[in-house]
Short mmCIF file of C-alpha atoms in Angstrom, two decimals:
data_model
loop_
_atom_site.label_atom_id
_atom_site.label_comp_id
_atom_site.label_asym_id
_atom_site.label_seq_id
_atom_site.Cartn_x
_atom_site.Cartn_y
_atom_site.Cartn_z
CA UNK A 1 124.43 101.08 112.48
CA UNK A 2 122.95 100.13 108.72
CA UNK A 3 120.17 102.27 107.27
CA UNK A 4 118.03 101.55 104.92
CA UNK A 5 115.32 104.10 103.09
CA UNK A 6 112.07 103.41 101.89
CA UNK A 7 109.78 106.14 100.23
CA UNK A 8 110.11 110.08 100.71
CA UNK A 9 113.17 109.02 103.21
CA UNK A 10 114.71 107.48 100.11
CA UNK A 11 114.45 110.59 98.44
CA UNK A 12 115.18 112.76 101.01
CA UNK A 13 118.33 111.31 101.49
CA UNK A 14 119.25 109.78 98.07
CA UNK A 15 120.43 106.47 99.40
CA UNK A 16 118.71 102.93 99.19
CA UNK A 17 121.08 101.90 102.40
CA UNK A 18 124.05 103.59 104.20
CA UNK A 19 126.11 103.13 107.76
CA UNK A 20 125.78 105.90 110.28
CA UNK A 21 128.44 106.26 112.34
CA UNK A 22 127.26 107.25 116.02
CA UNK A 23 129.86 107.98 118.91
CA UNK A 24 127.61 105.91 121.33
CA UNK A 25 124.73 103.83 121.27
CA UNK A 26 121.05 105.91 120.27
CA UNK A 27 118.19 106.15 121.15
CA UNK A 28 115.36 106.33 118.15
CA UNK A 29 114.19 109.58 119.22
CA UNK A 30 118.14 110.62 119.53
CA UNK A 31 118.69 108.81 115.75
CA UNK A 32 116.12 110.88 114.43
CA UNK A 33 116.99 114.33 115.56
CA UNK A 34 120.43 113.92 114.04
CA UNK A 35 119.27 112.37 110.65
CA UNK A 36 116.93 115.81 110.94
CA UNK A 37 120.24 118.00 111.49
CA UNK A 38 122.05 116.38 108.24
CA UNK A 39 118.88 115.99 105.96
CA UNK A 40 116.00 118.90 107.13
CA UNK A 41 113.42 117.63 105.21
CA UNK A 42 113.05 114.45 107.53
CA UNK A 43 111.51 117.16 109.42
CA UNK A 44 108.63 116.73 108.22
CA UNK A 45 108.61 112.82 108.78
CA UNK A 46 109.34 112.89 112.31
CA UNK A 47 106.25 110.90 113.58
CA UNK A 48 107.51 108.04 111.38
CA UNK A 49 108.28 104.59 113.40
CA UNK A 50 111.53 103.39 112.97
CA UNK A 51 112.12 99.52 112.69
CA UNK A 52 115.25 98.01 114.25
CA UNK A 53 116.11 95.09 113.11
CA UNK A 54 112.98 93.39 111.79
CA UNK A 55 110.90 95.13 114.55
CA UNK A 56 109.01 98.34 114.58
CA UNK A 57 109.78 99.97 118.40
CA UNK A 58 109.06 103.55 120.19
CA UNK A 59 111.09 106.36 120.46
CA UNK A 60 112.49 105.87 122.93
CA UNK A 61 114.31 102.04 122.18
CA UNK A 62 118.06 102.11 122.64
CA UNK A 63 119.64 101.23 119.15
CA UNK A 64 123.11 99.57 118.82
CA UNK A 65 126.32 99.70 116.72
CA UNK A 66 125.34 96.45 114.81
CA UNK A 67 121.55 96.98 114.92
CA UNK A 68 119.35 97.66 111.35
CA UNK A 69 116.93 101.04 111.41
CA UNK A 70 114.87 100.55 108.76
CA UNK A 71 113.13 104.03 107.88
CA UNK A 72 109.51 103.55 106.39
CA UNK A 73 107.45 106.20 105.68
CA UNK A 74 104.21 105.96 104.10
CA UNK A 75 102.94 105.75 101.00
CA UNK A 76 99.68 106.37 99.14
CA UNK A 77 99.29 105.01 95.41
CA UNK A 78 97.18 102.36 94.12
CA UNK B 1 72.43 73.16 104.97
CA UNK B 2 75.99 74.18 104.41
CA UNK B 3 76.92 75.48 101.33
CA UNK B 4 76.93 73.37 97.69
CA UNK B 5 78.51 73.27 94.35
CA UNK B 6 77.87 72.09 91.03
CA UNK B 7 79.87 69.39 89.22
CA UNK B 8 80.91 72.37 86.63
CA UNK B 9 81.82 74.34 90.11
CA UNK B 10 83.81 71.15 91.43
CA UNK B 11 85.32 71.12 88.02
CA UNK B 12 86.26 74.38 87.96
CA UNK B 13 88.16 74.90 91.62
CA UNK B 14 89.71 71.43 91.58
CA UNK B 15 93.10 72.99 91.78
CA UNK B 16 92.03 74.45 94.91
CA UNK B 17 90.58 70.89 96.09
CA UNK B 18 92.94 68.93 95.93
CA UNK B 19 95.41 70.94 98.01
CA UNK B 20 95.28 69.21 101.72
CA UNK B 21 94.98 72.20 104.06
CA UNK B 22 92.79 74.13 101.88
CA UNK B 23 90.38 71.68 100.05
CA UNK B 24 86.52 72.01 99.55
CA UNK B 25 86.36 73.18 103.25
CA UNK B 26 88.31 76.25 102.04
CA UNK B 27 86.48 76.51 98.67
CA UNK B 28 83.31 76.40 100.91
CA UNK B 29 84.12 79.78 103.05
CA UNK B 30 85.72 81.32 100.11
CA UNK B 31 82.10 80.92 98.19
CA UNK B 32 79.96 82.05 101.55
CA UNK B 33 82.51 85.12 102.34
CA UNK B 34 81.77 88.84 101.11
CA UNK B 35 84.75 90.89 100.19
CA UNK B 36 84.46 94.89 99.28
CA UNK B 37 87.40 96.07 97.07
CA UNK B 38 87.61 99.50 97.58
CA UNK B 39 89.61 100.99 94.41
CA UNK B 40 89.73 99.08 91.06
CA UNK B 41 92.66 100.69 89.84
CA UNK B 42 96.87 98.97 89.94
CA UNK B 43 96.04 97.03 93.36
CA UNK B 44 92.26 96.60 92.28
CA UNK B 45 92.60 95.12 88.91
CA UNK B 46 94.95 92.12 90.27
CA UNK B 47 92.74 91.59 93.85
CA UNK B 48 89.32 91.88 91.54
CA UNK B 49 90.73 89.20 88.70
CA UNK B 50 92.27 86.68 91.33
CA UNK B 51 89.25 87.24 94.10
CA UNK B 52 86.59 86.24 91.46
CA UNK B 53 88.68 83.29 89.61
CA UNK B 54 89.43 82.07 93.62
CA UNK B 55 85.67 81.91 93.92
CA UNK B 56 84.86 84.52 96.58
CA UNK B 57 80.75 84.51 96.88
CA UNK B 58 80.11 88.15 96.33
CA UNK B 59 82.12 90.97 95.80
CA UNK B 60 82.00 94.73 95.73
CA UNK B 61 83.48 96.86 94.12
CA UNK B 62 83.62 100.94 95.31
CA UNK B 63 84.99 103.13 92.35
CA UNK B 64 83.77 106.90 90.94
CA UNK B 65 86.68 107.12 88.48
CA UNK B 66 86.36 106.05 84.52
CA UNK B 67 88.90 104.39 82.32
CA UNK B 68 91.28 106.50 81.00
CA UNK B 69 94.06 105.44 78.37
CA UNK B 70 96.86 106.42 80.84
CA UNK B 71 95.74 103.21 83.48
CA UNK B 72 96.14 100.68 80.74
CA UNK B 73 99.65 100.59 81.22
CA UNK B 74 99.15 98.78 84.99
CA UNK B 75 95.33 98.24 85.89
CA UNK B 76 95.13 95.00 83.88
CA UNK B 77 91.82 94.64 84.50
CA UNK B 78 90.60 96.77 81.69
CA UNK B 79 90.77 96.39 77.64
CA UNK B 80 90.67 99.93 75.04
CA UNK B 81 87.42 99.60 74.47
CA UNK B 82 87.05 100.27 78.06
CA UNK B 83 88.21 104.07 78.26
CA UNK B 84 85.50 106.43 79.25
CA UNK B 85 83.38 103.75 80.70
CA UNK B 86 83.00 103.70 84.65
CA UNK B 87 85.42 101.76 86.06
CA UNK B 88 82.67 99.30 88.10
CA UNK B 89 81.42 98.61 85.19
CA UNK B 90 84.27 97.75 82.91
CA UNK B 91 85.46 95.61 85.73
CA UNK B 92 81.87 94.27 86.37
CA UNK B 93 81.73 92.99 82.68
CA UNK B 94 85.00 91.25 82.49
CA UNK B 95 85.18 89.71 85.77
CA UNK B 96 81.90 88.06 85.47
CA UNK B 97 83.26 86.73 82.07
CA UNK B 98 85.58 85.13 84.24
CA UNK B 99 83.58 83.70 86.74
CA UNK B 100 79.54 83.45 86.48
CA UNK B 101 79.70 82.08 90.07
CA UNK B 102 80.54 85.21 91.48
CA UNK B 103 78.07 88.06 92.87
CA UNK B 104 78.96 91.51 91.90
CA UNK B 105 77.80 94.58 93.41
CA UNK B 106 79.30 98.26 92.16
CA UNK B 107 79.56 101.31 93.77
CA UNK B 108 79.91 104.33 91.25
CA UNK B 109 80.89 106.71 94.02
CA UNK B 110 83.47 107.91 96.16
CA UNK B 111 83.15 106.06 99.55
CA UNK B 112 82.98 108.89 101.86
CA UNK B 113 82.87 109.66 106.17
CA UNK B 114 78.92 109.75 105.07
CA UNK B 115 78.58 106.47 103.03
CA UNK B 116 81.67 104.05 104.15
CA UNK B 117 79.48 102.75 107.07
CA UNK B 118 76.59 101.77 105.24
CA UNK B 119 78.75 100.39 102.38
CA UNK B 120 81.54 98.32 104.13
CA UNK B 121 78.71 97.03 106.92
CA UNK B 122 77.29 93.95 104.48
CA UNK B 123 81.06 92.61 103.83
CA UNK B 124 83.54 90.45 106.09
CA UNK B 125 86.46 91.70 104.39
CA UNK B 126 88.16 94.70 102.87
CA UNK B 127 90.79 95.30 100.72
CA UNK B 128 91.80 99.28 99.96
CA UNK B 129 93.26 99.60 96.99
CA UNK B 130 92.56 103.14 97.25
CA UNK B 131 94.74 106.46 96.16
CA UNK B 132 95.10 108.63 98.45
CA UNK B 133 95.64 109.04 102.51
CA UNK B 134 92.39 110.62 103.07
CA UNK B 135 90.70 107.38 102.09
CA UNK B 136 93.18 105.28 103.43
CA UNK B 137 92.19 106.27 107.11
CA UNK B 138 88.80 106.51 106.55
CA UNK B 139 89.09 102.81 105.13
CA UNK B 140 90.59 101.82 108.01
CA UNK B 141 88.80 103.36 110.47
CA UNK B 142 85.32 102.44 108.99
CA UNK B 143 87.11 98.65 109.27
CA UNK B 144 88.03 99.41 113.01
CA UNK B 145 84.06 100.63 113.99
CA UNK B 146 82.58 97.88 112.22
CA UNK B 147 84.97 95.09 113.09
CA UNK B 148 85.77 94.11 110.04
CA UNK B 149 89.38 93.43 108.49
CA UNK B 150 91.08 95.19 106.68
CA UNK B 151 93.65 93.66 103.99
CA UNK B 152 95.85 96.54 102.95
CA UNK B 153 98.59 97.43 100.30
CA UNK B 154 100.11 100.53 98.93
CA UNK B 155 102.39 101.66 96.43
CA UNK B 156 104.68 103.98 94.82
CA UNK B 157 107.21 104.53 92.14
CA UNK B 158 108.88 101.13 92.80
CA UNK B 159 108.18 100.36 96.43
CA UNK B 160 104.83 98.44 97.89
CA UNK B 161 104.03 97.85 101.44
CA UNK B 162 101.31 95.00 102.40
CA UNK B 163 100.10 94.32 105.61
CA UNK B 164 96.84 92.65 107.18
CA UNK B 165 94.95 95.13 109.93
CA UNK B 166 92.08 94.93 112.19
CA UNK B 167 92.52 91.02 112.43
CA UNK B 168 90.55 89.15 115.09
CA UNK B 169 93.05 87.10 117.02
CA UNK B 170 92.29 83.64 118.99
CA UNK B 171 92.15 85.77 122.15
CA UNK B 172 89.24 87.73 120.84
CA UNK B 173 91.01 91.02 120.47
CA UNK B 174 92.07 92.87 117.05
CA UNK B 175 95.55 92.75 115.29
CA UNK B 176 96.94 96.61 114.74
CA UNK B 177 95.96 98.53 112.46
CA UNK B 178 96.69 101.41 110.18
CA UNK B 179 97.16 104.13 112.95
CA UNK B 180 98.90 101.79 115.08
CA UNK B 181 101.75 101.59 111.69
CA UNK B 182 100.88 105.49 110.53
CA UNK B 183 99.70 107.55 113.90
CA UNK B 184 99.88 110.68 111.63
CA UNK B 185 99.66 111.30 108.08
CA UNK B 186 102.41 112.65 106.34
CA UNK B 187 102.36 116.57 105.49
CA UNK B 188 100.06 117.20 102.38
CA UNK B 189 102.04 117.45 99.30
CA UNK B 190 105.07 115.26 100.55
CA UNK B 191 104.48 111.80 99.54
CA UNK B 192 103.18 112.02 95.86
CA UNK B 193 100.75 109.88 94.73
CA UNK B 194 100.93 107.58 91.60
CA UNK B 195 100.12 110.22 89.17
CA UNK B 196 102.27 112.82 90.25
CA UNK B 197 105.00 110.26 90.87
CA UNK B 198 104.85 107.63 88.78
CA UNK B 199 104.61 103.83 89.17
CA UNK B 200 105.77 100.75 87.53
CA UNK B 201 103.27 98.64 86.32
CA UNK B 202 104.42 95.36 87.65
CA UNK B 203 104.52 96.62 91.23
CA UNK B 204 100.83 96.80 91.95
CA UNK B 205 100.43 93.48 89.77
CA UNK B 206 103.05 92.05 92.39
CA UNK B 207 101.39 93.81 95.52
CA UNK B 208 97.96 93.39 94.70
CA UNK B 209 98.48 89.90 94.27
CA UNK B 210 100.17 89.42 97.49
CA UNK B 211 97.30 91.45 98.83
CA UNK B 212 94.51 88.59 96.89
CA UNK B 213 96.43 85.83 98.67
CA UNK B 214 95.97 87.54 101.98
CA UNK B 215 92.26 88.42 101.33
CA UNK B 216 92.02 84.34 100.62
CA UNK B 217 94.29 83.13 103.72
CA UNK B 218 91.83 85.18 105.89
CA UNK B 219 88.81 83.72 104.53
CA UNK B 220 89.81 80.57 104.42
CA UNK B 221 92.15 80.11 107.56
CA UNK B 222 94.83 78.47 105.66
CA UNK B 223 98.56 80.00 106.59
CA UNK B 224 99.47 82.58 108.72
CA UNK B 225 98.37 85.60 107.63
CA UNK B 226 100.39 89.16 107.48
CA UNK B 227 98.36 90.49 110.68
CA UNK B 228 100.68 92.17 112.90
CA UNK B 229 103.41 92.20 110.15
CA UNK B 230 104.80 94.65 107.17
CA UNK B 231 105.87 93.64 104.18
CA UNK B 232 107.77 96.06 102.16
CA UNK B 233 109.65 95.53 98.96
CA UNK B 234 111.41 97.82 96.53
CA UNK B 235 111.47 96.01 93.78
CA UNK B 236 114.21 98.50 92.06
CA UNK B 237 116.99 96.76 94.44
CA UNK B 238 114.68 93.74 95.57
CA UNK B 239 115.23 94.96 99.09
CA UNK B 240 112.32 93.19 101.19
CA UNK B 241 111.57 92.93 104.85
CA UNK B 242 109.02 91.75 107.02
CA UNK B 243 108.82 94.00 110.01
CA UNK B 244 106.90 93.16 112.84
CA UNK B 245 104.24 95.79 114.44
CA UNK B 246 102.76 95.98 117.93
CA UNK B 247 99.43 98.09 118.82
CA UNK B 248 100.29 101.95 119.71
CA UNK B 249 98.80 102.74 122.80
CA UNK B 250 98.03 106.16 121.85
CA UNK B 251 96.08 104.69 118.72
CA UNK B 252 92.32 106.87 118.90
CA UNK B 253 90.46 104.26 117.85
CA UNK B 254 91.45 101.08 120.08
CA UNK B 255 94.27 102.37 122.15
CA UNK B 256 94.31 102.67 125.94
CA UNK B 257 92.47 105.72 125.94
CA UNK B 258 90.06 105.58 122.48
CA UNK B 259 88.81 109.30 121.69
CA UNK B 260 87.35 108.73 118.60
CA UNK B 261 84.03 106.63 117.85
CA UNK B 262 83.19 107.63 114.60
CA UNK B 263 84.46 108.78 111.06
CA UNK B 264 85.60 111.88 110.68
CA UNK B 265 86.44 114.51 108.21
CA UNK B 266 89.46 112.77 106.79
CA UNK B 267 90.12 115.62 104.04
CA UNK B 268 90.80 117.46 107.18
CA UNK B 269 92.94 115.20 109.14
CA UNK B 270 95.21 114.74 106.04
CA UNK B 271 95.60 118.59 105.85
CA UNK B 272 94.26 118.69 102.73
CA UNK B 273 92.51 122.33 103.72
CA UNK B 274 95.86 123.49 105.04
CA UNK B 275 97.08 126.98 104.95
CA UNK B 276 99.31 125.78 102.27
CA UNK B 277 96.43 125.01 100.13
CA UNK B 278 95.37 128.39 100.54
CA UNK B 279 98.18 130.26 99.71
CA UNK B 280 99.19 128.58 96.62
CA UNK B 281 95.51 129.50 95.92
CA UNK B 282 96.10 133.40 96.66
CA UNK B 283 98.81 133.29 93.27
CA UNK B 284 97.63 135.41 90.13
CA UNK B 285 96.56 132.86 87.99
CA UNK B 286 95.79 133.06 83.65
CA UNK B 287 93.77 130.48 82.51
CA UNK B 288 94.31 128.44 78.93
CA UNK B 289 92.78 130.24 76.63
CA UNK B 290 93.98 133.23 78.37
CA UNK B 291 97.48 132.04 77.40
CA UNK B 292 96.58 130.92 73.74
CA UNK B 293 95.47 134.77 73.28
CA UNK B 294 98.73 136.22 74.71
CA UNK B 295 100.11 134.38 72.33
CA UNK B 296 98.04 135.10 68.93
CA UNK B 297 97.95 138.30 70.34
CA UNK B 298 101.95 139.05 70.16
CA UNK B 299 101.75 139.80 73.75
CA UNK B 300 105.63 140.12 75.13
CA UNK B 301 105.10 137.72 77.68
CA UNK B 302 107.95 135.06 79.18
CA UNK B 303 106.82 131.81 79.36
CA UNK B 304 108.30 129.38 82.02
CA UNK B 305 107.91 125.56 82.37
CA UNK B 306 108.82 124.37 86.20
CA UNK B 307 108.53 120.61 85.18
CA UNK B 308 111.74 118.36 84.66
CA UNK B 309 113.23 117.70 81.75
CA UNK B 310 111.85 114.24 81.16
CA UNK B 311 108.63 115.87 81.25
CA UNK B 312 109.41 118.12 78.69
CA UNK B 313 110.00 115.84 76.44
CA UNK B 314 106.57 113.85 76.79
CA UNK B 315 104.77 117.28 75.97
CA UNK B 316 105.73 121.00 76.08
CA UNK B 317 104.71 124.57 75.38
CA UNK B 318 108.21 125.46 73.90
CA UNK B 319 108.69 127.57 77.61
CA UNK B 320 111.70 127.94 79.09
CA UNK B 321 112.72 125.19 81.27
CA UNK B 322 113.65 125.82 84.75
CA UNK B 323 113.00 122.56 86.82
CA UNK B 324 111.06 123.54 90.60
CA UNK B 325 113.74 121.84 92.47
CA UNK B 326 116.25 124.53 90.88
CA UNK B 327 114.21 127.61 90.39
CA UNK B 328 116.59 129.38 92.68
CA UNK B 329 119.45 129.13 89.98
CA UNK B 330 117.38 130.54 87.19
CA UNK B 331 115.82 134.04 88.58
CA UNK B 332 118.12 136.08 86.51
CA UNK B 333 116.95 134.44 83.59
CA UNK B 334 113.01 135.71 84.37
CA UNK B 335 111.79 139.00 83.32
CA UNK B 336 110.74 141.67 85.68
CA UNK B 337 109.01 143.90 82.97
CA UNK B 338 107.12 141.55 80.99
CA UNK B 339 104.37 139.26 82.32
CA UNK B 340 105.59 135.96 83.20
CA UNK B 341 103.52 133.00 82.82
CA UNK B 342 104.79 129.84 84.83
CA UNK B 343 102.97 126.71 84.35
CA UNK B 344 103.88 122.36 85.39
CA UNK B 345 101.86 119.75 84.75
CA UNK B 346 98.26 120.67 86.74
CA UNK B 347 100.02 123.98 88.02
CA UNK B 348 100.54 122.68 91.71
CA UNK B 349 104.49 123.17 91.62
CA UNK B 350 104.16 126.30 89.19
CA UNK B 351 102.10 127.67 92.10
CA UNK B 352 104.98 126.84 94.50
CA UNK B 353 107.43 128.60 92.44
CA UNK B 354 105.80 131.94 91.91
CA UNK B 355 104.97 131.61 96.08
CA UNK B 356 109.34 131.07 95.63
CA UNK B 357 109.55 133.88 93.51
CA UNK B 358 107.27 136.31 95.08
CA UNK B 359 108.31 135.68 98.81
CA UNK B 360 112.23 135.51 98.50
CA UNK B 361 112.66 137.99 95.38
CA UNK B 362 109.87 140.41 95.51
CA UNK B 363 108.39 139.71 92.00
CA UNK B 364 104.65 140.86 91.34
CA UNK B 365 104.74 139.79 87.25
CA UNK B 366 103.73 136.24 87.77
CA UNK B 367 100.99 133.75 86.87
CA UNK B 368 100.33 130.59 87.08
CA UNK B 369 98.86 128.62 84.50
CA UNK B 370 95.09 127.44 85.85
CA UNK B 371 95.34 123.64 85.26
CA UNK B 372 98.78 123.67 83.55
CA UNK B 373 99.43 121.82 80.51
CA UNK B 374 96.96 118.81 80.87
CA UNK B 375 94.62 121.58 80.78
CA UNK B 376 95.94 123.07 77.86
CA UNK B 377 96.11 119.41 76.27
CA UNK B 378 91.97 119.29 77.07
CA UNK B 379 90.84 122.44 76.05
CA UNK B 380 93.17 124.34 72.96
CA UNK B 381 95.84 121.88 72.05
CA UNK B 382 94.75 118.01 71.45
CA UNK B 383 97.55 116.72 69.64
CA UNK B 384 99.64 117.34 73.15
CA UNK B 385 100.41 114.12 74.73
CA UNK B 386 98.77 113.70 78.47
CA UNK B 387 100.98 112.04 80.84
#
């Protein structure tokens, strides 16, 4: 599956857009507690929505090999 | 009777007019709708300048702030002669150069849990250009209690996000809102805010204009607007999406099981009062002119800047630069026998670093610098640069 960052997740992880390579398909809740192994900061992100492909879904939506996650955390200035 | 313009009126919307969907039936709701912009800062100045040329009837404007030199460089609202004036007023003042048609009311105060209600009540439509996530739930939920919507955008660094909440629908019921995109707010300290991370100027000239043609779309009908939508854009890569968002069940204030029926202390909620808050507030601390003596004095005394190097070069106090991120790597290079004086820009990270310091390698010789060096830049040193 593609990634792409927004925000403190950009940050965090230091790229705009990346693949992550699962063995089988995920479930949101599942992509998010490995993304917290590899990058412990997300940690602190965890309530975050994830949008798959265009769509923001719950935790516990089943994501697929070819499917977008589009990580959006929020943000404050004005 | 319903509502009437002059021939110079006519005249001066005829743009608007003569456009099929929107035409004087448009102009007409546009000139009997209220909008409250809450913020007139980077989103503020753009939504203010394109509201009142549009021709919205009356609009209000909620800001406690004044002008100062360092928002000329995005909130393109205000002129030089402007710094040091309130911010409502400077905007007052130009935008009714712009359009004498337009009603302005200013509010020269933070909107707070105690005066949101009473403030946002009189308008049909808000739009937060506001700072911080404090405000940005109370906005929203003030919008959710008093059924009003809420047209939102936020920013940061080179990333916006616009979306339209609390919309009525044609079955009656609201479009999500804030909590339904945000349940929680992030951890205090984690997402920083425009000044302590920087924007581009462009991006809230590019958001906050999206955010005036929402405003307009949901006064006047015309379009679709961005209610149950996201739109996010980094305008660094020009990645954009528009993600679509459902209600959250969970969500306090309209979800299946609502808890909450009024404001509450949003400062709170945010964590703002957190333990952390505390303990960076238990360091030793020296104040400016506590530091300007050590040094006239000939005080031995180590001097440590925890800012980045980019920083240093917009203004320094010649201290030795060991960037927060990496303080780790330096602690050879600070003294144990001498007192150590660490200091940032307003002396939040400085305080993290001595909490660093203290708890993972025992020193007791630290202090932070009270205010850091904008401080110092105010009170002993004016020729610094603020940033």
């Amino acid at each position: 599956m593609e990634i792409l960052t927004f925000g403190i997740a950009f940050e965090i992880i230091g790229k705009r857009r990346f693949q992550f390579n699962a063995d089988e398909s995920l479930s949101c809740a599942q992509l998010k507690d490995q993304l917290i192994k590899k990058y412990p900061e997300l940690g602190s992100l965890s309530s975050v929505k994830l949008a798959v492909n265009g769509e923001y879904v719950e935790d516990d939506f089943l994501i697929l090999p070819d499917h977008e996650v589009a990580i959006i955390p929020p943000v404050s200035g004005g | 009777m319903s509502t009437q313009f002059s021939k110079e009126e006519l005249e001066r919307y005829s743009r608007h007019l003569i456009i099929p969907e929107f035409n004087i039936n448009g102009q007409r709701r546009l000139k009997e709708s209220k909008v409250l912009v809450v913020g007139s800062g980077g989103l503020g100045s753009p939504l203010l300048l394109y509201l009142t040329a549009a021709g919205v009837g009356k609009i209000g404007i909620v800001d406690f702030d004044v002008v100062d030199e360092s928002n000329l460089q995005r909130q393109v609202l205000f002129s030089q002669e402007d710094i040091g004036i309130p911010k409502v007023e400077a905007a007052k003042k130009r935008l009714q150069g712009l359009n004498p048609y337009v009603i302005f009311e200013t509010y020269n105060t933070q909107l707070t849990s105690t005066n949101a209600l009473d403030i946002i009540k009189d308008y049909d439509v808000v739009a937060d250009g506001t700072d911080n996530f404090p405000t940005r739930y109370l906005v929203n939920d003030a919008c959710v209690l008093l059924d009003k919507v809420n047209v939102y955008a936020s920013i940061y660094r080179f990333e916006g996000q616009v979306s339209v909440f609390n919309y009525l629908l044609e079955d009656g019921t609201r479009g999500p809102n804030y909590r339904d995109l945000f349940p929680e707010p992030p951890p205090p300290g984690l997402v920083p805010s425009c000044a302590e991370g920087g924007v581009i100027g462009v991006l809230p000239g590019i958001m906050g204009t999206l955010q005036a043609n929402e405003v307009i779309k949901v006064i006047t009908g015309v379009g679709d607007t961005l209610s149950g939508r996201l739109f996010v854009m980094d305008a660094a890569s020009f990645e954009t999406r528009v993600l679509k968002l459902g209600k959250d069940k969970s969500n306090p204030l309209n979800g299946e099981n609502p808890t909450q029926k009024e404001l509450i202390d949003y400062e709170q909620f945010c964590g703002i009062k957190t333990t952390e808050r505390v303990r960076q507030a238990e360091v030793k601390e020296i104040d400016v002119f506590q530091l300007k003596s050590l040094s006239e004095n000939k005080e031995t005394y180590q001097l440590i800047d925890v800012r980045e190097p980019y920083e240093y070069e917009i203004a320094n106090l010649e201290g030795d630069l060991m960037p927060l991120n990496a303080i780790e790597e330096f602690v050879g290079k600070i003294s144990r026998d001498r007192k150590v004086v660490i200091h940032c820009r307003s002396g939040v990270r400085s305080a993290k670093a001595i909490l660093t310091l203290e708890e993972k390698y025992g020193f007791e010789n630290l202090y932070n610098l009270k205010g850091g060096i904008l401080d110092y830049a105010d009170k002993v040193d004016k020729t610094l640069a603020k940033y």
